[in-house]
């Protein structure tokens, strides 16, 4: 099959503006590059580009078809064409689309001519279209609105958070974000290639492959299809199938048996086996008559989602967890939102940077949240490689959605493309219907007044169209109706029920409860819970001037999109800490506070394993630089939460929490080997001297177990005079390890934290180009955090407790070369005493 690429430079025209644009790409990027709009991140610039989303845009270019074959079909393919468009070839309308998530293929054979041709694509403003659609509604279809927001986004099948969210700006992009090609074929074109696996005896596995071939030839004729599986270092396996073809869709199925195939592993398993990444194979289906083919990256796998009715806490319950290769797994997860406002900037490198940071912080599960996009191929390729299980939402979030015939048809078309596109990725764990939309039926006055009407609509869209699409197109995977929910066929409100299915636990943020509220539930699986912080000074400097450096300056408030955001951050400063006295310390403390909130939750929920089998933090990444619930800043820089996550998500973790006046020390062992060691529990005063006698416990813990090792009434005498430091030295597989953790018995603000007299030296390691910072202190130092301005890179650990007399080395790996002077000049270190 010949392919003519139309990628590259196109002309862009709209309003009174004309410039060049690059396809694949979005128009905003080109307008910014050409100086027509300014960077929406800076200052209040977001306001100055809103007109772009309210404008119709036309793109056009010329291309050559040197000799036209009248016996062939010429098919123009458009994917990720955002959103409403009409395509003209030589001024003849050849097709139109209305869904960013659907794939469009237009037969342009008749309008194409030999020689020079012109293609023109006219995009209608998505915002104007949404308003137009809203006027035709028979009854209101409400949606959640944000500070800066495009109206009626829920009527339009485009990335929902383009219209603004409580962590991101309103940037209503348009464009085409995938390769644009014309295919020339005499026979037809492949629609999809999907796979499933099962295991026979003696480790012989069967790969069931199914391709769908869209035939253009009218008469039934026999075609030969050759499937080829290429696995690392193994001889390729080929299988041939002959099939009588009909006009339109044809399913071709084959079974390929492989002895001892490489099985897909989660990031947790990879790390335990000291493997860097999974081995990925390629499966291709070729048509013999003509070089027409389809290819997918695959990996034999055995990942299952388990959800069974049971009894928990004396009540009827329902579990939820992932199981890989027969072994249940605690999901150490985080939620994914689109990684940029501009699709043009969603590159493989950006995905790799963010997802490898996730895996490095011991994350094994990523939820692709429903207000974004069915992610780009690069995202799933990297999740396959790094062993990150993907919880895949369908793209519906925080709204009611229409259930008209046209809307349902539009959604069906999107799923007919998206489900088979993603199905072959080993990383996909489950399909979920939407984000919070069942709960949303209670959010709006319109829906509360006429609940049955909206419930019928809900049922039509999710339980009929979407559930059936998943059942038909990916029967091997579970369909989870909504996040959160109690499970299939359950219409109970699962928002505050911790006994079944997944929960979104937002009481600590949206309901302003204290961190200890995380310990008031015994969840089965928490798919969202989060706490905000400010990004580092370095990142704040990309959108604000120093004169704005005040949390309540107009600009800082403008970039805070959670209406209650700053209030909650500041209120909790005064609840737990002494109030920081300058902007720099506030930024630091906001990150410490966020890390502590999330650590409180995970420490408790991990200790509940196997009752609780997952925690998916809201949220991993940022779409722009601003305050948010993320653990990675827009630039990919690690916030303190991400460093802390690396510790509280590690396989062996000493979980410390205080509940009902008792100190609880639990040890979590998620390793596949038994561990052996000594746990020491020390009570120190704030000078670093022993305050109460240390406890020493020798401990043997079987693989994959969590155990409460120590539980004791909290010593309430002089509760503000000591802190608890637990250290665990252990061996696993004959190797020695050490881990530690710290907890305060009283509120931080009540304790007399000393100025620690911290000192450090910096050495440059010529061999690896890293900087070693050796830290030391005279008094105990808490949440000791290293940061740099103007220098990009990552510390080996951060937010540490430093005990007097114990030196600790932290290594900084820079992204590029810096001199030791540059590093030293830009390094700054903070600890909790800055808020004394
Ligand atoms: C959750 C999400 C998002 C939102 C977040 C913070 O419930 O689904 O819609 O950004 O809350 O408010």
mmCIF file of N, CA, C and O and ligand atoms in Angstrom, residues 165-167 369 398 435-436 504 506 509-510 528 618 629, ligand 1:
data_model
loop_
_atom_site.group_PDB
_atom_site.id
_atom_site.type_symbol
_atom_site.label_atom_id
_atom_site.label_comp_id
_atom_site.label_asym_id
_atom_site.label_seq_id
_atom_site.Cartn_x
_atom_site.Cartn_y
_atom_site.Cartn_z
ATOM 1 N N UNK A 165 -10.087 23.727 34.068
ATOM 2 C CA UNK A 165 -10.375 22.775 35.168
ATOM 3 C C UNK A 165 -9.922 23.390 36.473
ATOM 4 O O UNK A 165 -9.437 24.526 36.469
ATOM 5 N N UNK A 166 -10.045 22.647 37.591
ATOM 6 C CA UNK A 166 -9.616 23.276 38.845
ATOM 7 C C UNK A 166 -8.116 23.104 39.093
ATOM 8 O O UNK A 166 -7.634 23.294 40.200
ATOM 9 N N UNK A 167 -7.380 22.775 38.034
ATOM 10 C CA UNK A 167 -5.915 22.773 38.086
ATOM 11 C C UNK A 167 -5.316 23.249 36.771
ATOM 12 O O UNK A 167 -4.126 23.079 36.536
ATOM 13 N N UNK A 369 -7.265 9.557 33.644
ATOM 14 C CA UNK A 369 -8.504 10.184 34.136
ATOM 15 C C UNK A 369 -9.382 10.650 32.963
ATOM 16 O O UNK A 369 -8.889 11.121 31.932
ATOM 17 N N UNK A 398 -17.021 14.599 35.317
ATOM 18 C CA UNK A 398 -17.619 15.668 36.126
ATOM 19 C C UNK A 398 -18.727 16.424 35.397
ATOM 20 O O UNK A 398 -18.707 17.660 35.359
ATOM 21 N N UNK A 435 -15.469 9.389 34.848
ATOM 22 C CA UNK A 435 -15.005 9.926 36.127
ATOM 23 C C UNK A 435 -16.140 10.667 36.831
ATOM 24 O O UNK A 435 -16.581 11.729 36.335
ATOM 25 N N UNK A 436 -16.630 10.093 37.900
ATOM 26 C CA UNK A 436 -17.551 10.738 38.845
ATOM 27 C C UNK A 436 -18.919 11.096 38.274
ATOM 28 O O UNK A 436 -19.663 11.861 38.892
ATOM 29 N N UNK A 504 -13.474 7.665 45.876
ATOM 30 C CA UNK A 504 -12.721 8.908 45.767
ATOM 31 C C UNK A 504 -12.847 9.540 47.142
ATOM 32 O O UNK A 504 -13.955 9.866 47.561
ATOM 33 N N UNK A 506 -12.231 12.556 49.271
ATOM 34 C CA UNK A 506 -11.864 13.967 49.199
ATOM 35 C C UNK A 506 -12.173 14.747 50.476
ATOM 36 O O UNK A 506 -12.123 15.978 50.474
ATOM 37 N N UNK A 509 -9.588 17.230 51.633
ATOM 38 C CA UNK A 509 -9.453 18.461 50.845
ATOM 39 C C UNK A 509 -10.783 19.205 50.764
ATOM 40 O O UNK A 509 -10.990 20.215 51.418
ATOM 41 N N UNK A 510 -11.724 18.652 50.002
ATOM 42 C CA UNK A 510 -12.945 19.421 49.727
ATOM 43 C C UNK A 510 -13.810 19.639 50.966
ATOM 44 O O UNK A 510 -14.553 20.605 51.041
ATOM 45 N N UNK A 528 -8.920 8.029 43.987
ATOM 46 C CA UNK A 528 -8.595 9.459 44.026
ATOM 47 C C UNK A 528 -8.575 9.950 45.460
ATOM 48 O O UNK A 528 -9.513 9.692 46.212
ATOM 49 N N UNK A 618 -4.312 11.564 43.684
ATOM 50 C CA UNK A 618 -4.640 12.646 42.774
ATOM 51 C C UNK A 618 -3.591 13.723 42.939
ATOM 52 O O UNK A 618 -3.548 14.301 44.013
ATOM 53 N N UNK A 629 -2.585 19.566 42.886
ATOM 54 C CA UNK A 629 -2.450 18.355 43.695
ATOM 55 C C UNK A 629 -1.311 17.465 43.177
ATOM 56 O O UNK A 629 -1.121 16.368 43.674
HETATM 57 C C1 LIG B 1 -11.432 14.953 41.380
HETATM 58 C C2 LIG B 1 -11.130 14.864 39.906
HETATM 59 C C3 LIG B 1 -10.981 16.175 39.217
HETATM 60 C C4 LIG B 1 -10.585 17.289 40.106
HETATM 61 C C5 LIG B 1 -10.143 16.835 41.458
HETATM 62 C C6 LIG B 1 -9.789 17.938 42.386
HETATM 63 O O1 LIG B 1 -12.578 14.418 41.782
HETATM 64 O O2 LIG B 1 -11.932 13.973 39.253
HETATM 65 O O3 LIG B 1 -12.127 16.488 38.519
HETATM 66 O O4 LIG B 1 -9.642 18.043 39.501
HETATM 67 O O5 LIG B 1 -11.156 16.098 41.991
HETATM 68 O O6 LIG B 1 -10.888 18.733 42.714
#
